[in-house]
Amino acid sequence: MSLMSLPKAELHLHIEGTMEPELVFELGARNRIPLPFADVEDLRRRYVFDNLQSFLDLYYAAMDVLRTAEDFSDLARAYLDRAYGQGVRHVELFFDPQPHVDRGVPIEAVVDGLLVALAEAEQAGRMTGGLILCFLRDRGPDEAASVLRAAGSRVGSLIGVGLDSAEVGYPPGAFAEVYARARDLGLRTVAHAGEEGPPSYVWEALDVLEVDRIDHGIRSMEDPELVARLRRDQTPLTVCPLSNVRLGAVDELARHPLARMLAENLMVTVNSDDPAYFGGYLGDNYEACVRELGLDPHQVILLAQNSVNASFAPDERKAVLLAEIAAWTHD
Ligand code: ADE
Ligand code: ZN
């Protein structure tokens, strides 16, 4: 059976990173935003990155076209359609409100627009999901606290908060207060750590931010004590294999630490991060890992089960999804 039909959850997905070049141009025309790219092909040709920062520069430039709630609905709808076609049955979407608010887009328009598309997918019986508001770590903890305050009446519609953008030089510990506040508000917490940054950032995310999951975390493998800690607590790690290769965090997929992480009995999941930019959606990431890392069928099914168990879905929903995975394995 094709891995595209294996039911799975996606836990590390930046919705702005799902904007294909065609949609960038469509929204640019609709909103009359001049673009610094000649055409779709010119934009796609720029999808060659040396590191995280070179990607982020293009990612923030392209998202300039997002202006209205309808734009955010259209963006999420396009992602959800593709993801459904690759077996995604539950998704926890990251969004980056700071650059949108900078352009004068109210945070309510962002949240409400994304929620419209998620509600449609849920009503159609395709998938469940929710939103994780991410703070840009390179803009510091004071701005993060302001964004959380600005989310105001929409906080109750979120499932959690996260921490993303340029990692090196911006350790997670600085965000302790805003994470404590988020937890008081009933939100779950995650943070990017150990993508390009050192294992000490993963320790800080665990010990200072007390996160429920680590996003990426691949550099944890450099620190045996940290590996033991992650194994003991079965802390979920949302690993993004194609992203790591495209951003140069790993030199080739055949040497991606995912296989060692599985061998160490860590609670790993596979995710697509910014699939429009990195050459594949979730099913593509699973297929590439099987091909290049030689994962066996048990490991693939474990990854799908982990994705469900590491999600913030209610227990009843997890049970349904785990039963769907079991049914898939028996077909
Ligand atoms: N924002 C979007 N994608 C990201 C990534 N891979 N790491 C950090 N911040 C991001
Ligand atoms: Zn990410």
mmCIF file of C-alpha atoms in Angstrom, residues 2-186:
data_model
loop_
_atom_site.group_PDB
_atom_site.id
_atom_site.type_symbol
_atom_site.label_atom_id
_atom_site.label_comp_id
_atom_site.label_asym_id
_atom_site.label_seq_id
_atom_site.Cartn_x
_atom_site.Cartn_y
_atom_site.Cartn_z
ATOM 1 C CA SER A 2 1.160 3.496 -0.737
ATOM 2 C CA LEU A 3 2.503 5.539 2.144
ATOM 3 C CA MET A 4 0.367 8.369 0.775
ATOM 4 C CA SER A 5 -2.713 6.630 2.178
ATOM 5 C CA LEU A 6 -1.166 5.809 5.583
ATOM 6 C CA PRO A 7 -3.164 7.901 8.095
ATOM 7 C CA LYS A 8 -0.875 10.304 9.931
ATOM 8 C CA ALA A 9 -0.683 13.557 11.874
ATOM 9 C CA GLU A 10 1.411 16.582 10.935
ATOM 10 C CA LEU A 11 2.796 18.430 13.967
ATOM 11 C CA HIS A 12 5.426 20.750 12.481
ATOM 12 C CA LEU A 13 4.063 22.780 9.597
ATOM 13 C CA HIS A 14 4.402 26.534 9.065
ATOM 14 C CA ILE A 15 1.322 27.543 7.104
ATOM 15 C CA GLU A 16 3.202 30.441 5.473
ATOM 16 C CA GLY A 17 5.726 27.844 4.271
ATOM 17 C CA THR A 18 3.020 26.074 2.245
ATOM 18 C CA MET A 19 2.529 28.992 -0.149
ATOM 19 C CA GLU A 20 3.436 27.667 -3.608
ATOM 20 C CA PRO A 21 4.816 30.279 -6.079
ATOM 21 C CA GLU A 22 1.562 30.203 -8.094
ATOM 22 C CA LEU A 23 -0.388 31.291 -5.008
ATOM 23 C CA VAL A 24 2.201 33.987 -4.168
ATOM 24 C CA PHE A 25 1.527 35.528 -7.598
ATOM 25 C CA GLU A 26 -2.251 35.036 -7.403
ATOM 26 C CA LEU A 27 -2.491 36.790 -4.024
ATOM 27 C CA GLY A 28 0.022 39.447 -5.100
ATOM 28 C CA ALA A 29 -2.222 40.304 -8.079
ATOM 29 C CA ARG A 30 -5.416 40.206 -5.992
ATOM 30 C CA ASN A 31 -3.967 42.577 -3.394
ATOM 31 C CA ARG A 32 -1.984 44.686 -5.891
ATOM 32 C CA ILE A 33 1.297 44.009 -4.099
ATOM 33 C CA PRO A 34 4.351 44.431 -6.361
ATOM 34 C CA LEU A 35 6.666 41.423 -6.030
ATOM 35 C CA PRO A 36 10.468 41.460 -6.211
ATOM 36 C CA PHE A 37 10.341 38.321 -8.434
ATOM 37 C CA ALA A 38 9.778 38.326 -12.216
ATOM 38 C CA ASP A 39 7.410 35.358 -12.367
ATOM 39 C CA VAL A 40 6.611 31.937 -10.883
ATOM 40 C CA GLU A 41 9.680 30.309 -12.469
ATOM 41 C CA ASP A 42 11.965 33.070 -11.216
ATOM 42 C CA LEU A 43 10.634 32.602 -7.673
ATOM 43 C CA ARG A 44 10.955 28.815 -7.839
ATOM 44 C CA ARG A 45 14.550 29.115 -9.091
ATOM 45 C CA ARG A 46 15.406 30.926 -5.843
ATOM 46 C CA TYR A 47 14.476 27.896 -3.739
ATOM 47 C CA VAL A 48 18.116 26.981 -3.168
ATOM 48 C CA PHE A 49 19.305 27.690 0.348
ATOM 49 C CA ASP A 50 22.620 27.706 2.199
ATOM 50 C CA ASN A 51 21.157 27.729 5.683
ATOM 51 C CA LEU A 52 18.083 28.669 7.723
ATOM 52 C CA GLN A 53 18.596 32.444 7.326
ATOM 53 C CA SER A 54 18.804 32.321 3.526
ATOM 54 C CA PHE A 55 15.450 30.519 3.528
ATOM 55 C CA LEU A 56 13.875 32.882 6.061
ATOM 56 C CA ASP A 57 14.763 35.913 3.909
ATOM 57 C CA LEU A 58 12.685 34.522 1.015
ATOM 58 C CA TYR A 59 9.938 33.140 3.295
ATOM 59 C CA TYR A 60 9.299 36.574 4.871
ATOM 60 C CA ALA A 61 9.465 38.332 1.454
ATOM 61 C CA ALA A 62 6.882 36.003 -0.132
ATOM 62 C CA MET A 63 4.415 36.200 2.767
ATOM 63 C CA ASP A 64 4.072 39.942 2.109
ATOM 64 C CA VAL A 65 1.142 39.104 -0.227
ATOM 65 C CA LEU A 66 -1.013 37.815 2.669
ATOM 66 C CA ARG A 67 -3.357 40.671 3.600
ATOM 67 C CA THR A 68 -6.898 39.513 4.360
ATOM 68 C CA ALA A 69 -8.702 36.756 6.253
ATOM 69 C CA GLU A 70 -9.691 35.347 2.857
ATOM 70 C CA ASP A 71 -6.001 35.104 1.864
ATOM 71 C CA PHE A 72 -5.293 33.051 4.977
ATOM 72 C CA SER A 73 -8.312 30.813 4.283
ATOM 73 C CA ASP A 74 -7.166 30.260 0.695
ATOM 74 C CA LEU A 75 -3.628 29.478 1.842
ATOM 75 C CA ALA A 76 -4.770 26.958 4.455
ATOM 76 C CA ARG A 77 -7.349 25.407 2.109
ATOM 77 C CA ALA A 78 -4.663 24.742 -0.507
ATOM 78 C CA TYR A 79 -2.413 23.119 2.109
ATOM 79 C CA LEU A 80 -5.215 21.033 3.638
ATOM 80 C CA ASP A 81 -6.206 19.697 0.197
ATOM 81 C CA ARG A 82 -2.670 18.593 -0.566
ATOM 82 C CA ALA A 83 -2.095 17.215 2.917
ATOM 83 C CA TYR A 84 -5.318 15.194 2.790
ATOM 84 C CA GLY A 85 -4.111 13.671 -0.463
ATOM 85 C CA GLN A 86 -0.969 12.519 1.356
ATOM 86 C CA GLY A 87 -2.769 10.859 4.278
ATOM 87 C CA VAL A 88 -2.814 13.697 6.829
ATOM 88 C CA ARG A 89 -5.789 13.219 9.180
ATOM 89 C CA HIS A 90 -4.819 15.655 11.936
ATOM 90 C CA VAL A 91 -2.700 18.796 11.672
ATOM 91 C CA GLU A 92 -1.346 21.329 14.157
ATOM 92 C CA LEU A 93 -0.524 24.414 12.070
ATOM 93 C CA PHE A 94 2.091 26.969 13.055
ATOM 94 C CA PHE A 95 1.547 30.591 12.091
ATOM 95 C CA ASP A 96 3.813 33.644 12.538
ATOM 96 C CA PRO A 97 1.627 36.641 13.479
ATOM 97 C CA GLN A 98 4.412 39.215 13.924
ATOM 98 C CA PRO A 99 5.200 39.891 10.241
ATOM 99 C CA HIS A 100 1.464 39.992 9.442
ATOM 100 C CA VAL A 101 0.704 42.462 12.233
ATOM 101 C CA ASP A 102 3.667 44.586 11.011
ATOM 102 C CA ARG A 103 1.893 44.917 7.654
ATOM 103 C CA GLY A 104 -1.282 46.072 9.383
ATOM 104 C CA VAL A 105 -3.140 42.739 9.208
ATOM 105 C CA PRO A 106 -5.132 42.291 12.427
ATOM 106 C CA ILE A 107 -4.241 39.098 14.296
ATOM 107 C CA GLU A 108 -7.977 38.281 14.335
ATOM 108 C CA ALA A 109 -8.018 38.190 10.510
ATOM 109 C CA VAL A 110 -5.107 35.729 10.512
ATOM 110 C CA VAL A 111 -6.621 33.406 13.116
ATOM 111 C CA ASP A 112 -10.180 33.593 11.796
ATOM 112 C CA GLY A 113 -9.071 33.041 8.203
ATOM 113 C CA LEU A 114 -7.076 29.940 9.111
ATOM 114 C CA LEU A 115 -9.885 28.602 11.308
ATOM 115 C CA VAL A 116 -12.402 28.847 8.429
ATOM 116 C CA ALA A 117 -10.333 26.427 6.343
ATOM 117 C CA LEU A 118 -9.743 24.064 9.296
ATOM 118 C CA ALA A 119 -13.473 24.036 10.093
ATOM 119 C CA GLU A 120 -14.331 23.213 6.469
ATOM 120 C CA ALA A 121 -11.885 20.282 6.477
ATOM 121 C CA GLU A 122 -13.311 19.033 9.748
ATOM 122 C CA GLN A 123 -16.931 19.373 8.574
ATOM 123 C CA ALA A 124 -16.068 17.448 5.421
ATOM 124 C CA GLY A 125 -14.776 14.614 7.641
ATOM 125 C CA ARG A 126 -11.297 14.968 6.168
ATOM 126 C CA MET A 127 -9.192 15.889 9.171
ATOM 127 C CA THR A 128 -9.052 17.570 12.551
ATOM 128 C CA GLY A 129 -6.611 20.278 13.519
ATOM 129 C CA GLY A 130 -5.715 23.433 15.352
ATOM 130 C CA LEU A 131 -3.410 26.430 15.481
ATOM 131 C CA ILE A 132 -0.099 27.057 17.254
ATOM 132 C CA LEU A 133 0.934 30.719 17.466
ATOM 133 C CA CYS A 134 4.709 31.076 17.036
ATOM 134 C CA PHE A 135 6.873 33.843 18.458
ATOM 135 C CA LEU A 136 9.817 35.011 16.333
ATOM 136 C CA ARG A 137 12.758 34.377 18.669
ATOM 137 C CA ASP A 138 14.990 36.979 16.949
ATOM 138 C CA ARG A 139 12.461 39.691 17.882
ATOM 139 C CA GLY A 140 12.815 38.970 21.591
ATOM 140 C CA PRO A 141 10.590 38.184 24.579
ATOM 141 C CA ASP A 142 8.957 41.619 24.983
ATOM 142 C CA GLU A 143 7.445 41.464 21.504
ATOM 143 C CA ALA A 144 6.410 37.866 22.156
ATOM 144 C CA ALA A 145 4.515 38.982 25.267
ATOM 145 C CA SER A 146 2.820 41.775 23.244
ATOM 146 C CA VAL A 147 1.747 39.322 20.546
ATOM 147 C CA LEU A 148 0.250 36.981 23.120
ATOM 148 C CA ARG A 149 -1.645 39.951 24.631
ATOM 149 C CA ALA A 150 -2.747 41.041 21.147
ATOM 150 C CA ALA A 151 -4.151 37.561 20.497
ATOM 151 C CA GLY A 152 -6.648 38.476 23.273
ATOM 152 C CA SER A 153 -10.053 37.095 22.436
ATOM 153 C CA ARG A 154 -8.586 34.531 20.024
ATOM 154 C CA VAL A 155 -6.378 32.782 22.619
ATOM 155 C CA GLY A 156 -9.249 30.412 23.374
ATOM 156 C CA SER A 157 -9.202 29.287 19.722
ATOM 157 C CA LEU A 158 -5.516 28.283 19.838
ATOM 158 C CA ILE A 159 -4.012 24.995 20.965
ATOM 159 C CA GLY A 160 -0.580 26.311 21.837
ATOM 160 C CA VAL A 161 2.416 28.559 21.331
ATOM 161 C CA GLY A 162 5.771 27.907 19.675
ATOM 162 C CA LEU A 163 9.113 29.572 19.026
ATOM 163 C CA ASP A 164 10.668 29.831 15.562
ATOM 164 C CA SER A 165 12.773 31.919 13.128
ATOM 165 C CA ALA A 166 16.570 32.466 13.334
ATOM 166 C CA GLU A 167 17.836 30.118 16.044
ATOM 167 C CA VAL A 168 21.571 30.577 16.638
ATOM 168 C CA GLY A 169 22.225 33.427 19.080
ATOM 169 C CA TYR A 170 18.659 33.343 20.408
ATOM 170 C CA PRO A 171 18.495 30.698 23.170
ATOM 171 C CA PRO A 172 15.021 29.707 24.362
ATOM 172 C CA GLY A 173 15.529 30.597 28.046
ATOM 173 C CA ALA A 174 14.848 34.293 27.365
ATOM 174 C CA PHE A 175 11.185 33.394 26.728
ATOM 175 C CA ALA A 176 10.538 31.800 30.144
ATOM 176 C CA GLU A 177 7.998 34.395 31.277
ATOM 177 C CA VAL A 178 5.864 34.418 28.150
ATOM 178 C CA TYR A 179 5.823 30.600 28.126
ATOM 179 C CA ALA A 180 4.676 30.547 31.765
ATOM 180 C CA ARG A 181 1.941 33.030 30.847
ATOM 181 C CA ALA A 182 0.868 30.867 27.888
ATOM 182 C CA ARG A 183 0.630 27.824 30.147
ATOM 183 C CA ASP A 184 -1.472 29.828 32.641
ATOM 184 C CA LEU A 185 -3.806 30.617 29.754
ATOM 185 C CA GLY A 186 -4.256 26.870 29.188
#
